[in-house]
Amino acid sequence: MTMIIRLWTAVIAALYCKISQAMDIDTSDATSICYNTALIQAGMLDYYEGNRYGGTVGMFQSPYYWWEAGESFGGMIENWFLCQNDTYLSLISEALLYQAGTSYNFIPDNQTMVEGNDDQGIWGLTVMDAVERNMTDPTGDNVPGWLSMAQAVFNTIWSRWDSANCGGGVRWQIFTWNSGYNYKNTISNACLFQLAARLGRYTGNDTYLEVADEVFTWLVDVGYVVLADTANVFDGADIADNCTDLTKLEWSYNHGVVLGGAAYMYNATNGTSQWETRVTQLLKGATTYFFQDGIMYEMACQDYKTCNNDQRSFKSIFSRMLGFTSVMAPFTAATIDPLIKTSAEGAARTCNGGSDGHTCGLNWQATTHDGYYGLGEQMCALEVMQTLLIHDRPAPYKANNGGASEGNANAGLDSLTTNVLKNELNIQQKDRAGAAIITAIILVALTGGAIWMLF
């Protein structure tokens, strides 16, 4: 009996050590980083519906919304590229293709009643990741390339630009019947800004960059982005007050997407002093508001233990955008790279929860797992750790420098039936990389608050 007790004690002790010991990651070694991110990705896919009987391809289980799936696959594309690990490549491609919908503009049938501009925008950034990382285009009759899908997202969101209220901007919601239709939020406009910047850089088409500049100027003029030495990026405002009564919450994903877009503009404009200044100001805001003791955190909710499922994923895209900024605007690397390292080390300390021993937590300032777990926590740990490799692989490709995805500057224009406020876009094919965009804004107003939708 004594021997049995001793054996069980040894087993329990071994299991405890396995579960409670921090993830062993060498932040300077690619093999170690990729080994640990593979474990974290496996944990993410515990929440994936697409491999389950009756599950939807490209969706994660409740309570995780559609946009968060888009955010997740963006991180997984980066892992495929940075770690050169094709384990999930087919799953990623299948998910993007299914959720692109029949018009390939990321307004799929399963989202047509509830989708917002920010949701579509996040998927647009993800499919742009596929373009810039040269993920092989899908095949099949009349199936467009990833670039064409990114252009379709851009075209459909830009068509909703609303100059009649607040002098511009797109609304949070696409459909009139959804709560928040009268709110213009930063993330919807930040996604449009960044997508335009990236398309301009990739295709060499300056008209995309002109759109990006117009969106960014509006964000500044309306006060959502405050370009002080330490820049602020606020959440948004309602059109009832002409977007003057700002919601002054600051979230890492808002800040990150704006910062990433500015870094792409810096790169696309060959390092102009104007964009260098803007990147510097935005980066100072990012490092001031979203790091505590040199470790990334979600300022608005983490200390108060009020972060919801969406907010618990925000550090994911924030990490990715910091990585892109470090590459697109190399003068920022000396600031960003050490913070990614300390944050990755902090995240690893919390990735010792769950029965698998590598379930990650929310609070990276903690010395061990903090009791939080879920898709968001896994996504954030994945992205901050793999961003350690951002300089080890080629920078995002361009059409004239390794990029191979097939584009169509008119993509999505035949599906503009989902918005109430429509700009009529005349997009013409021009030069090899894709097309000059000549945009005439014609505001179409509905009468009497009518609600309509075409299928």
Tab-separated table of C-alpha atoms in Angstrom:
chain	number	residue	atom	x	y	z
A	1	MET	CA	0.000	0.000	0.000
A	2	THR	CA	2.852	2.351	0.860
A	3	MET	CA	4.461	1.697	-2.551
A	4	ILE	CA	1.169	2.417	-4.356
A	5	ILE	CA	0.786	5.686	-2.466
A	6	ARG	CA	4.324	6.666	-3.420
A	7	LEU	CA	3.695	5.852	-7.078
A	8	TRP	CA	0.515	7.885	-7.187
A	9	THR	CA	2.288	10.769	-5.457
A	10	ALA	CA	5.005	10.683	-8.109
A	11	VAL	CA	2.448	10.613	-10.928
A	12	ILE	CA	0.516	13.549	-9.476
A	13	ALA	CA	3.734	15.491	-8.939
A	14	ALA	CA	4.796	14.869	-12.533
A	15	LEU	CA	1.424	15.927	-13.874
A	16	TYR	CA	1.500	19.048	-11.719
A	17	CYS	CA	4.922	19.989	-13.034
A	18	LYS	CA	3.794	19.415	-16.615
A	19	ILE	CA	0.709	21.544	-16.191
A	20	SER	CA	2.077	24.338	-13.979
A	21	GLN	CA	5.472	24.847	-15.589
A	22	ALA	CA	5.669	27.873	-17.865
A	23	MET	CA	5.970	27.284	-21.581
A	24	ASP	CA	9.656	26.817	-22.344
A	25	ILE	CA	10.371	29.215	-25.198
A	26	ASP	CA	13.689	30.548	-26.421
A	27	THR	CA	12.739	33.896	-27.955
A	28	SER	CA	15.903	33.927	-30.058
A	29	ASP	CA	15.419	30.471	-31.592
A	30	ALA	CA	13.017	29.921	-34.499
A	31	THR	CA	12.654	26.203	-33.802
A	32	SER	CA	11.574	26.867	-30.223
A	33	ILE	CA	9.185	29.630	-31.274
A	34	CYS	CA	7.571	27.523	-33.977
A	35	TYR	CA	7.288	24.461	-31.748
A	36	ASN	CA	5.424	26.444	-29.112
A	37	THR	CA	3.202	28.313	-31.544
A	38	ALA	CA	2.201	24.955	-33.042
A	39	LEU	CA	0.969	23.913	-29.593
A	40	ILE	CA	-0.942	27.164	-29.231
A	41	GLN	CA	-2.557	26.817	-32.669
A	42	ALA	CA	-3.722	23.336	-31.750
A	43	GLY	CA	-5.411	24.910	-28.732
A	44	MET	CA	-7.088	27.502	-30.956
A	45	LEU	CA	-8.538	24.800	-33.140
A	46	ASP	CA	-10.198	23.174	-30.132
A	47	TYR	CA	-12.790	25.918	-30.691
A	48	TYR	CA	-13.080	25.423	-34.461
A	49	GLU	CA	-16.424	24.298	-35.872
A	50	GLY	CA	-15.284	23.536	-39.388
A	51	ASN	CA	-13.936	20.073	-38.583
A	52	ARG	CA	-16.998	18.996	-36.598
A	53	TYR	CA	-20.055	17.154	-37.802
A	54	GLY	CA	-22.606	19.775	-38.771
A	55	GLY	CA	-20.169	22.612	-38.135
A	56	THR	CA	-19.677	25.600	-40.425
A	57	VAL	CA	-16.404	25.841	-42.321
A	58	GLY	CA	-14.507	28.965	-41.297
A	59	MET	CA	-16.417	29.496	-38.039
A	60	PHE	CA	-15.485	29.043	-34.404
A	61	GLN	CA	-17.942	27.893	-31.787
A	62	SER	CA	-20.204	30.226	-29.816
A	63	PRO	CA	-19.630	32.719	-28.229
A	64	TYR	CA	-16.997	33.715	-30.797
A	65	TYR	CA	-18.297	35.992	-33.532
A	66	TRP	CA	-17.567	35.836	-37.245
A	67	TRP	CA	-15.109	38.727	-37.208
A	68	GLU	CA	-12.946	36.919	-34.662
A	69	ALA	CA	-12.663	33.978	-37.035
A	70	GLY	CA	-11.256	36.394	-39.599
A	71	GLU	CA	-8.804	37.697	-37.027
A	72	SER	CA	-7.788	34.131	-36.160
A	73	PHE	CA	-7.061	33.095	-39.724
A	74	GLY	CA	-4.938	36.201	-40.223
A	75	GLY	CA	-2.727	34.980	-37.391
A	76	MET	CA	-2.641	31.484	-38.803
A	77	ILE	CA	-1.560	32.782	-42.222
A	78	GLU	CA	1.310	34.568	-40.510
A	79	ASN	CA	2.283	31.379	-38.698
A	80	TRP	CA	2.251	29.416	-41.947
A	81	PHE	CA	4.556	31.988	-43.523
A	82	LEU	CA	6.867	32.792	-40.617
A	83	CYS	CA	7.303	29.196	-39.447
A	84	GLN	CA	6.984	27.664	-42.929
A	85	ASN	CA	4.531	25.228	-41.403
A	86	ASP	CA	1.840	24.084	-43.843
A	87	THR	CA	-0.031	21.842	-41.387
A	88	TYR	CA	-3.138	24.023	-41.511
A	89	LEU	CA	-2.719	25.602	-44.934
A	90	SER	CA	-5.582	23.673	-46.540
A	91	LEU	CA	-7.840	24.441	-43.576
A	92	ILE	CA	-7.045	28.172	-43.835
A	93	SER	CA	-7.614	28.302	-47.588
A	94	GLU	CA	-10.874	26.378	-47.310
A	95	ALA	CA	-12.097	28.664	-44.518
A	96	LEU	CA	-11.323	31.881	-46.413
A	97	LEU	CA	-12.924	30.609	-49.589
A	98	TYR	CA	-16.101	29.456	-47.834
A	99	GLN	CA	-16.524	32.659	-45.820
A	100	ALA	CA	-15.840	34.852	-48.863
A	101	GLY	CA	-19.391	34.090	-49.955
A	102	THR	CA	-20.779	33.554	-53.429
A	103	SER	CA	-19.788	37.081	-54.492
A	104	TYR	CA	-16.276	36.630	-53.013
A	105	ASN	CA	-16.539	39.893	-51.076
A	106	PHE	CA	-16.777	38.457	-47.541
A	107	ILE	CA	-20.494	39.029	-47.200
A	108	PRO	CA	-21.469	35.356	-46.921
A	109	ASP	CA	-25.050	34.175	-46.643
A	110	ASN	CA	-24.623	33.244	-42.981
A	111	GLN	CA	-23.819	36.896	-42.112
A	112	THR	CA	-26.105	38.899	-44.396
A	113	MET	CA	-28.430	40.049	-41.599
A	114	VAL	CA	-25.841	41.027	-38.991
A	115	GLU	CA	-22.538	41.883	-40.666
A	116	GLY	CA	-20.855	45.221	-39.974
A	117	ASN	CA	-18.247	47.167	-41.920
A	118	ASP	CA	-15.680	46.320	-39.247
A	119	ASP	CA	-16.397	42.585	-39.594
A	120	GLN	CA	-15.931	42.703	-43.349
A	121	GLY	CA	-12.869	44.902	-42.907
A	122	ILE	CA	-11.102	42.450	-40.598
A	123	TRP	CA	-11.641	39.651	-43.130
A	124	GLY	CA	-10.355	42.040	-45.802
A	125	LEU	CA	-7.103	42.511	-43.886
A	126	THR	CA	-6.816	38.745	-43.513
A	127	VAL	CA	-7.250	38.058	-47.221
A	128	MET	CA	-4.704	40.814	-47.863
A	129	ASP	CA	-2.317	38.815	-45.643
A	130	ALA	CA	-2.872	35.895	-48.024
A	131	VAL	CA	-2.012	38.180	-50.951
A	132	GLU	CA	1.137	39.664	-49.450
A	133	ARG	CA	2.405	36.334	-48.128
A	134	ASN	CA	1.865	34.785	-51.578
A	135	MET	CA	-0.531	32.099	-50.470
A	136	THR	CA	-1.513	30.133	-53.580
A	137	ASP	CA	-4.705	31.426	-55.178
A	138	PRO	CA	-7.730	29.108	-54.979
A	139	THR	CA	-8.623	27.111	-58.046
A	140	GLY	CA	-11.924	26.335	-59.730
A	141	ASP	CA	-14.222	27.726	-62.362
A	142	ASN	CA	-14.800	31.460	-61.934
A	143	VAL	CA	-13.057	31.514	-58.545
A	144	PRO	CA	-11.078	34.755	-58.218
A	145	GLY	CA	-7.658	35.216	-56.670
A	146	TRP	CA	-7.067	36.463	-53.134
A	147	LEU	CA	-6.148	39.891	-54.521
A	148	SER	CA	-9.469	40.127	-56.326
A	149	MET	CA	-11.257	39.293	-53.057
A	150	ALA	CA	-9.311	41.976	-51.186
A	151	GLN	CA	-10.259	44.458	-53.895
A	152	ALA	CA	-13.905	43.387	-53.588
A	153	VAL	CA	-13.834	44.116	-49.858
A	154	PHE	CA	-12.256	47.498	-50.504
A	155	ASN	CA	-14.749	48.396	-53.228
A	156	THR	CA	-17.811	47.443	-51.210
A	157	ILE	CA	-16.724	49.238	-48.028
A	158	TRP	CA	-15.558	52.334	-49.908
A	159	SER	CA	-18.925	52.423	-51.694
A	160	ARG	CA	-20.524	53.059	-48.292
A	161	TRP	CA	-18.540	56.229	-47.605
A	162	ASP	CA	-21.085	58.636	-46.133
A	163	SER	CA	-20.250	62.300	-46.722
A	164	ALA	CA	-23.709	63.435	-45.638
A	165	ASN	CA	-23.028	62.751	-41.962
A	166	CYS	CA	-19.949	63.920	-40.055
A	167	GLY	CA	-18.300	64.935	-43.327
A	168	GLY	CA	-17.375	61.387	-44.268
A	169	GLY	CA	-16.541	58.012	-42.822
A	170	VAL	CA	-18.287	54.672	-42.996
A	171	ARG	CA	-20.762	53.539	-40.386
A	172	TRP	CA	-20.239	50.709	-37.956
A	173	GLN	CA	-23.147	48.702	-39.347
A	174	ILE	CA	-24.012	47.967	-42.956
A	175	PHE	CA	-27.731	47.399	-42.466
A	176	THR	CA	-30.222	49.917	-41.086
A	177	TRP	CA	-31.906	47.407	-38.784
A	178	ASN	CA	-28.802	46.641	-36.749
A	179	SER	CA	-28.052	48.430	-33.496
A	180	GLY	CA	-25.181	50.830	-34.059
A	181	TYR	CA	-26.142	51.845	-37.591
A	182	ASN	CA	-25.856	55.521	-36.609
A	183	TYR	CA	-22.460	55.035	-34.985
A	184	LYS	CA	-19.290	55.660	-36.974
A	185	ASN	CA	-16.545	53.655	-35.348
A	186	THR	CA	-12.818	53.882	-35.768
A	187	ILE	CA	-12.172	50.231	-36.564
A	188	SER	CA	-14.413	50.181	-39.664
A	189	ASN	CA	-12.621	53.228	-41.038
A	190	ALA	CA	-9.208	52.032	-39.892
A	191	CYS	CA	-9.680	48.764	-41.795
A	192	LEU	CA	-10.658	50.731	-44.920
A	193	PHE	CA	-7.624	52.992	-44.462
A	194	GLN	CA	-5.200	50.131	-44.021
A	195	LEU	CA	-6.658	48.009	-46.816
A	196	ALA	CA	-6.366	50.954	-49.230
A	197	ALA	CA	-2.771	51.565	-48.127
A	198	ARG	CA	-1.825	47.932	-48.614
A	199	LEU	CA	-3.537	47.654	-52.000
A	200	GLY	CA	-1.756	50.811	-53.105
A	201	ARG	CA	1.614	49.489	-52.006
A	202	TYR	CA	0.999	46.043	-53.500
A	203	THR	CA	-0.366	47.121	-56.878
A	204	GLY	CA	1.651	50.307	-57.318
A	205	ASN	CA	-1.625	52.141	-57.946
A	206	ASP	CA	-1.532	55.593	-56.359
A	207	THR	CA	-5.303	55.985	-56.422
A	208	TYR	CA	-5.644	53.490	-53.586
A	209	LEU	CA	-3.150	55.611	-51.653
A	210	GLU	CA	-5.254	58.693	-52.346
A	211	VAL	CA	-8.263	56.934	-50.824
A	212	ALA	CA	-6.159	55.894	-47.824
A	213	ASP	CA	-5.056	59.490	-47.349
A	214	GLU	CA	-8.663	60.704	-47.530
A	215	VAL	CA	-9.821	58.203	-44.907
A	216	PHE	CA	-6.924	59.007	-42.584
A	217	THR	CA	-7.517	62.747	-42.961
A	218	TRP	CA	-11.155	62.231	-41.995
A	219	LEU	CA	-10.155	60.198	-38.922
A	220	VAL	CA	-7.951	63.089	-37.806
A	221	ASP	CA	-10.393	65.866	-38.704
A	222	VAL	CA	-13.262	64.228	-36.831
A	223	GLY	CA	-11.061	63.721	-33.763
A	224	TYR	CA	-10.964	59.941	-33.692
A	225	VAL	CA	-7.193	60.067	-34.182
A	226	VAL	CA	-5.357	62.805	-32.255
A	227	LEU	CA	-1.872	63.366	-33.641
A	228	ALA	CA	-0.063	64.676	-30.586
A	229	ASP	CA	3.456	63.562	-29.641
A	230	THR	CA	1.691	60.680	-27.905
A	231	ALA	CA	-1.195	60.003	-30.269
A	232	ASN	CA	-4.649	58.887	-29.195
A	233	VAL	CA	-7.025	56.675	-31.147
A	234	PHE	CA	-10.567	56.849	-29.782
A	235	ASP	CA	-13.432	54.450	-30.474
A	236	GLY	CA	-15.988	56.517	-32.422
A	237	ALA	CA	-19.097	58.679	-32.174
A	238	ASP	CA	-22.764	58.891	-33.180
A	239	ILE	CA	-23.928	60.831	-36.206
A	240	ALA	CA	-26.730	62.413	-34.144
A	241	ASP	CA	-24.131	64.768	-32.662
A	242	ASN	CA	-22.225	65.121	-35.934
A	243	CYS	CA	-19.596	62.774	-34.461
A	244	THR	CA	-18.591	65.372	-31.856
A	245	ASP	CA	-19.463	63.441	-28.684
A	246	LEU	CA	-16.590	60.970	-28.823
A	247	THR	CA	-16.461	57.629	-27.070
A	248	LYS	CA	-12.978	58.084	-25.643
A	249	LEU	CA	-12.227	54.460	-24.984
A	250	GLU	CA	-8.886	53.354	-26.389
A	251	TRP	CA	-8.452	49.775	-27.580
A	252	SER	CA	-5.275	48.142	-28.798
A	253	TYR	CA	-6.847	46.855	-32.007
A	254	ASN	CA	-8.049	50.323	-33.049
A	255	HIS	CA	-4.644	51.784	-32.356
A	256	GLY	CA	-2.813	48.904	-33.995
A	257	VAL	CA	-4.779	48.939	-37.253
A	258	VAL	CA	-4.318	52.712	-37.625
A	259	LEU	CA	-0.599	52.398	-36.805
A	260	GLY	CA	-0.171	49.529	-39.260
A	261	GLY	CA	-1.911	51.493	-42.001
A	262	ALA	CA	0.334	54.505	-41.366
A	263	ALA	CA	3.410	52.273	-41.576
A	264	TYR	CA	2.239	50.899	-44.927
A	265	MET	CA	1.715	54.465	-46.139
A	266	TYR	CA	5.229	55.368	-45.003
A	267	ASN	CA	6.580	52.448	-46.994
A	268	ALA	CA	4.401	53.036	-50.051
A	269	THR	CA	5.383	56.718	-50.225
A	270	ASN	CA	9.091	55.933	-49.920
A	271	GLY	CA	9.430	57.192	-46.391
A	272	THR	CA	7.954	60.681	-46.602
A	273	SER	CA	8.541	62.871	-43.569
A	274	GLN	CA	4.794	63.380	-43.087
A	275	TRP	CA	4.122	59.685	-42.665
A	276	GLU	CA	7.282	59.214	-40.601
A	277	THR	CA	5.983	61.797	-38.148
A	278	ARG	CA	2.559	60.174	-38.022
A	279	VAL	CA	4.012	56.703	-37.462
A	280	THR	CA	6.241	58.095	-34.691
A	281	GLN	CA	3.306	59.762	-32.939
A	282	LEU	CA	1.067	56.691	-33.223
A	283	LEU	CA	3.819	54.380	-32.017
A	284	LYS	CA	4.451	56.576	-28.981
A	285	GLY	CA	0.751	56.267	-28.167
A	286	ALA	CA	0.853	52.493	-28.616
A	287	THR	CA	3.828	52.024	-26.317
A	288	THR	CA	2.414	54.421	-23.719
A	289	TYR	CA	-1.141	53.085	-23.490
A	290	PHE	CA	-0.818	49.373	-24.216
A	291	PHE	CA	2.290	48.283	-22.350
A	292	GLN	CA	2.741	47.911	-18.627
A	293	ASP	CA	6.214	47.156	-17.311
A	294	GLY	CA	7.290	46.507	-20.888
A	295	ILE	CA	4.561	43.898	-21.461
A	296	MET	CA	1.520	44.281	-23.673
A	297	TYR	CA	-1.878	44.691	-22.037
A	298	GLU	CA	-5.417	45.874	-22.772
A	299	MET	CA	-5.616	49.161	-20.906
A	300	ALA	CA	-9.386	49.754	-20.978
A	301	CYS	CA	-10.453	46.484	-19.379
A	302	GLN	CA	-7.643	44.205	-18.214
A	303	ASP	CA	-6.923	45.823	-14.842
A	304	TYR	CA	-10.659	45.952	-14.119
A	305	LYS	CA	-11.227	42.319	-15.126
A	306	THR	CA	-14.023	43.412	-17.458
A	307	CYS	CA	-12.659	42.305	-20.866
A	308	ASN	CA	-15.304	40.521	-22.935
A	309	ASN	CA	-14.647	37.808	-25.502
A	310	ASP	CA	-13.938	40.299	-28.281
A	311	GLN	CA	-11.627	42.441	-26.179
A	312	ARG	CA	-9.673	39.423	-24.986
A	313	SER	CA	-8.552	38.915	-28.602
A	314	PHE	CA	-7.460	42.487	-29.363
A	315	LYS	CA	-3.773	41.977	-28.532
A	316	SER	CA	-3.714	39.448	-31.376
A	317	ILE	CA	-4.119	41.900	-34.241
A	318	PHE	CA	-2.230	44.546	-32.248
A	319	SER	CA	0.821	42.249	-32.141
A	320	ARG	CA	0.558	41.582	-35.870
A	321	MET	CA	0.347	45.295	-36.637
A	322	LEU	CA	3.378	46.055	-34.489
A	323	GLY	CA	5.276	43.435	-36.455
A	324	PHE	CA	4.194	44.909	-39.788
A	325	THR	CA	5.140	48.385	-38.545
A	326	SER	CA	8.607	47.191	-37.569
A	327	VAL	CA	9.118	45.918	-41.133
A	328	MET	CA	7.324	48.610	-43.142
A	329	ALA	CA	8.915	51.457	-41.163
A	330	PRO	CA	12.315	50.066	-40.112
A	331	PHE	CA	13.141	53.062	-37.919
A	332	THR	CA	10.542	51.716	-35.462
A	333	ALA	CA	12.199	48.323	-34.975
A	334	ALA	CA	14.451	49.492	-32.145
A	335	THR	CA	11.340	50.428	-30.162
A	336	ILE	CA	8.992	47.620	-31.165
A	337	ASP	CA	11.180	44.514	-31.220
A	338	PRO	CA	12.245	44.571	-27.533
A	339	LEU	CA	8.613	45.024	-26.478
A	340	ILE	CA	7.560	42.039	-28.581
A	341	LYS	CA	10.264	39.993	-26.862
A	342	THR	CA	9.236	40.910	-23.313
A	343	SER	CA	5.560	40.445	-24.191
A	344	ALA	CA	6.211	37.027	-25.759
A	345	GLU	CA	8.064	35.981	-22.614
A	346	GLY	CA	5.150	37.216	-20.523
A	347	ALA	CA	2.628	35.368	-22.662
A	348	ALA	CA	4.663	32.157	-22.410
A	349	ARG	CA	4.561	32.329	-18.607
A	350	THR	CA	0.762	32.148	-18.748
A	351	CYS	CA	0.596	29.324	-21.312
A	352	ASN	CA	0.634	26.595	-18.685
A	353	GLY	CA	-3.069	26.177	-18.011
A	354	GLY	CA	-5.649	23.573	-18.971
A	355	SER	CA	-5.383	19.810	-19.171
A	356	ASP	CA	-2.987	20.118	-22.125
A	357	GLY	CA	-0.522	22.268	-20.166
A	358	HIS	CA	-0.340	24.953	-22.863
A	359	THR	CA	-3.605	26.836	-22.511
A	360	CYS	CA	-2.759	30.541	-22.401
A	361	GLY	CA	-4.013	33.303	-20.134
A	362	LEU	CA	-5.011	36.940	-20.516
A	363	ASN	CA	-2.720	38.751	-18.085
A	364	TRP	CA	0.853	38.513	-19.348
A	365	GLN	CA	2.116	40.465	-16.335
A	366	ALA	CA	1.239	37.415	-14.205
A	367	THR	CA	3.781	34.742	-13.339
A	368	THR	CA	1.481	31.874	-14.284
A	369	HIS	CA	-1.888	31.153	-15.877
A	370	ASP	CA	-4.470	33.615	-14.540
A	371	GLY	CA	-7.621	31.516	-14.927
A	372	TYR	CA	-8.738	33.075	-18.212
A	373	TYR	CA	-8.875	30.851	-21.265
A	374	GLY	CA	-10.473	30.820	-24.697
A	375	LEU	CA	-9.937	31.498	-28.363
A	376	GLY	CA	-8.847	35.095	-27.763
A	377	GLU	CA	-6.131	34.162	-25.279
A	378	GLN	CA	-4.714	31.553	-27.669
A	379	MET	CA	-4.791	33.978	-30.605
A	380	CYS	CA	-2.963	36.697	-28.703
A	381	ALA	CA	-0.205	34.380	-27.478
A	382	LEU	CA	0.211	32.934	-30.971
A	383	GLU	CA	0.636	36.301	-32.633
A	384	VAL	CA	2.993	37.908	-30.140
A	385	MET	CA	5.284	34.862	-30.147
A	386	GLN	CA	5.427	34.401	-33.907
A	387	THR	CA	6.061	38.130	-34.379
A	388	LEU	CA	9.508	37.422	-32.920
A	389	LEU	CA	10.292	36.019	-36.389
A	390	ILE	CA	9.061	39.005	-38.367
A	391	HIS	CA	12.542	39.973	-39.609
A	392	ASP	CA	13.605	36.409	-40.405
A	393	ARG	CA	11.363	36.079	-43.452
A	394	PRO	CA	10.755	38.353	-46.456
A	395	ALA	CA	8.714	41.522	-46.043
A	396	PRO	CA	5.152	41.459	-47.405
A	397	TYR	CA	5.405	40.964	-51.150
A	398	LYS	CA	4.319	43.373	-53.862
A	399	ALA	CA	3.005	42.586	-57.332
A	400	ASN	CA	6.328	43.595	-58.880
A	401	ASN	CA	8.420	41.810	-56.285
A	402	GLY	CA	7.273	38.225	-55.778
A	403	GLY	CA	3.510	38.651	-55.470
A	404	ALA	CA	1.492	36.400	-57.775
A	405	SER	CA	-2.182	36.676	-56.806
A	406	GLU	CA	-4.643	37.529	-59.574
A	407	GLY	CA	-6.587	40.747	-59.116
A	408	ASN	CA	-9.599	42.530	-60.528
A	409	ALA	CA	-9.999	46.212	-59.741
A	410	ASN	CA	-13.750	45.977	-60.444
A	411	ALA	CA	-14.292	43.087	-58.056
A	412	GLY	CA	-17.384	43.371	-55.897
A	413	LEU	CA	-19.023	46.145	-57.868
A	414	ASP	CA	-21.763	43.863	-59.158
A	415	SER	CA	-22.765	43.012	-55.591
A	416	LEU	CA	-23.368	46.501	-54.212
A	417	THR	CA	-26.837	45.734	-52.901
A	418	THR	CA	-26.045	45.509	-49.221
A	419	ASN	CA	-25.597	49.132	-48.280
A	420	VAL	CA	-27.969	52.010	-47.840
A	421	LEU	CA	-25.507	54.784	-48.577
A	422	LYS	CA	-23.754	54.022	-51.862
A	423	ASN	CA	-20.971	55.699	-53.751
A	424	GLU	CA	-20.944	54.872	-57.433
A	425	LEU	CA	-17.436	53.754	-58.292
A	426	ASN	CA	-16.086	53.820	-61.824
A	427	ILE	CA	-13.084	51.525	-61.617
A	428	GLN	CA	-11.079	50.975	-64.748
A	429	GLN	CA	-8.377	48.428	-65.449
A	430	LYS	CA	-5.097	50.209	-65.964
A	431	ASP	CA	-1.498	48.966	-65.979
A	432	ARG	CA	-0.215	45.558	-65.020
A	433	ALA	CA	-0.669	45.707	-61.284
A	434	GLY	CA	-4.322	46.542	-61.341
A	435	ALA	CA	-6.233	49.618	-61.829
A	436	ALA	CA	-6.749	53.288	-61.563
A	437	ILE	CA	-9.788	54.114	-59.505
A	438	ILE	CA	-11.834	57.152	-60.473
A	439	THR	CA	-14.376	57.716	-57.760
A	440	ALA	CA	-17.471	59.878	-58.056
A	441	ILE	CA	-19.532	60.105	-54.917
A	442	ILE	CA	-23.270	60.002	-55.400
A	443	LEU	CA	-25.216	59.745	-52.181
A	444	VAL	CA	-28.329	57.624	-52.398
A	445	ALA	CA	-30.751	58.333	-49.562
A	446	LEU	CA	-33.635	56.177	-48.521
A	447	THR	CA	-37.024	57.682	-47.869
A	448	GLY	CA	-38.984	57.305	-44.703
A	449	GLY	CA	-36.494	55.008	-42.992
A	450	ALA	CA	-37.376	52.157	-45.297
A	451	ILE	CA	-35.471	48.940	-44.826
A	452	TRP	CA	-34.510	46.886	-47.853
A	453	MET	CA	-32.258	44.130	-48.910
A	454	LEU	CA	-31.647	42.339	-52.206
A	455	PHE	CA	-30.629	38.714	-52.392
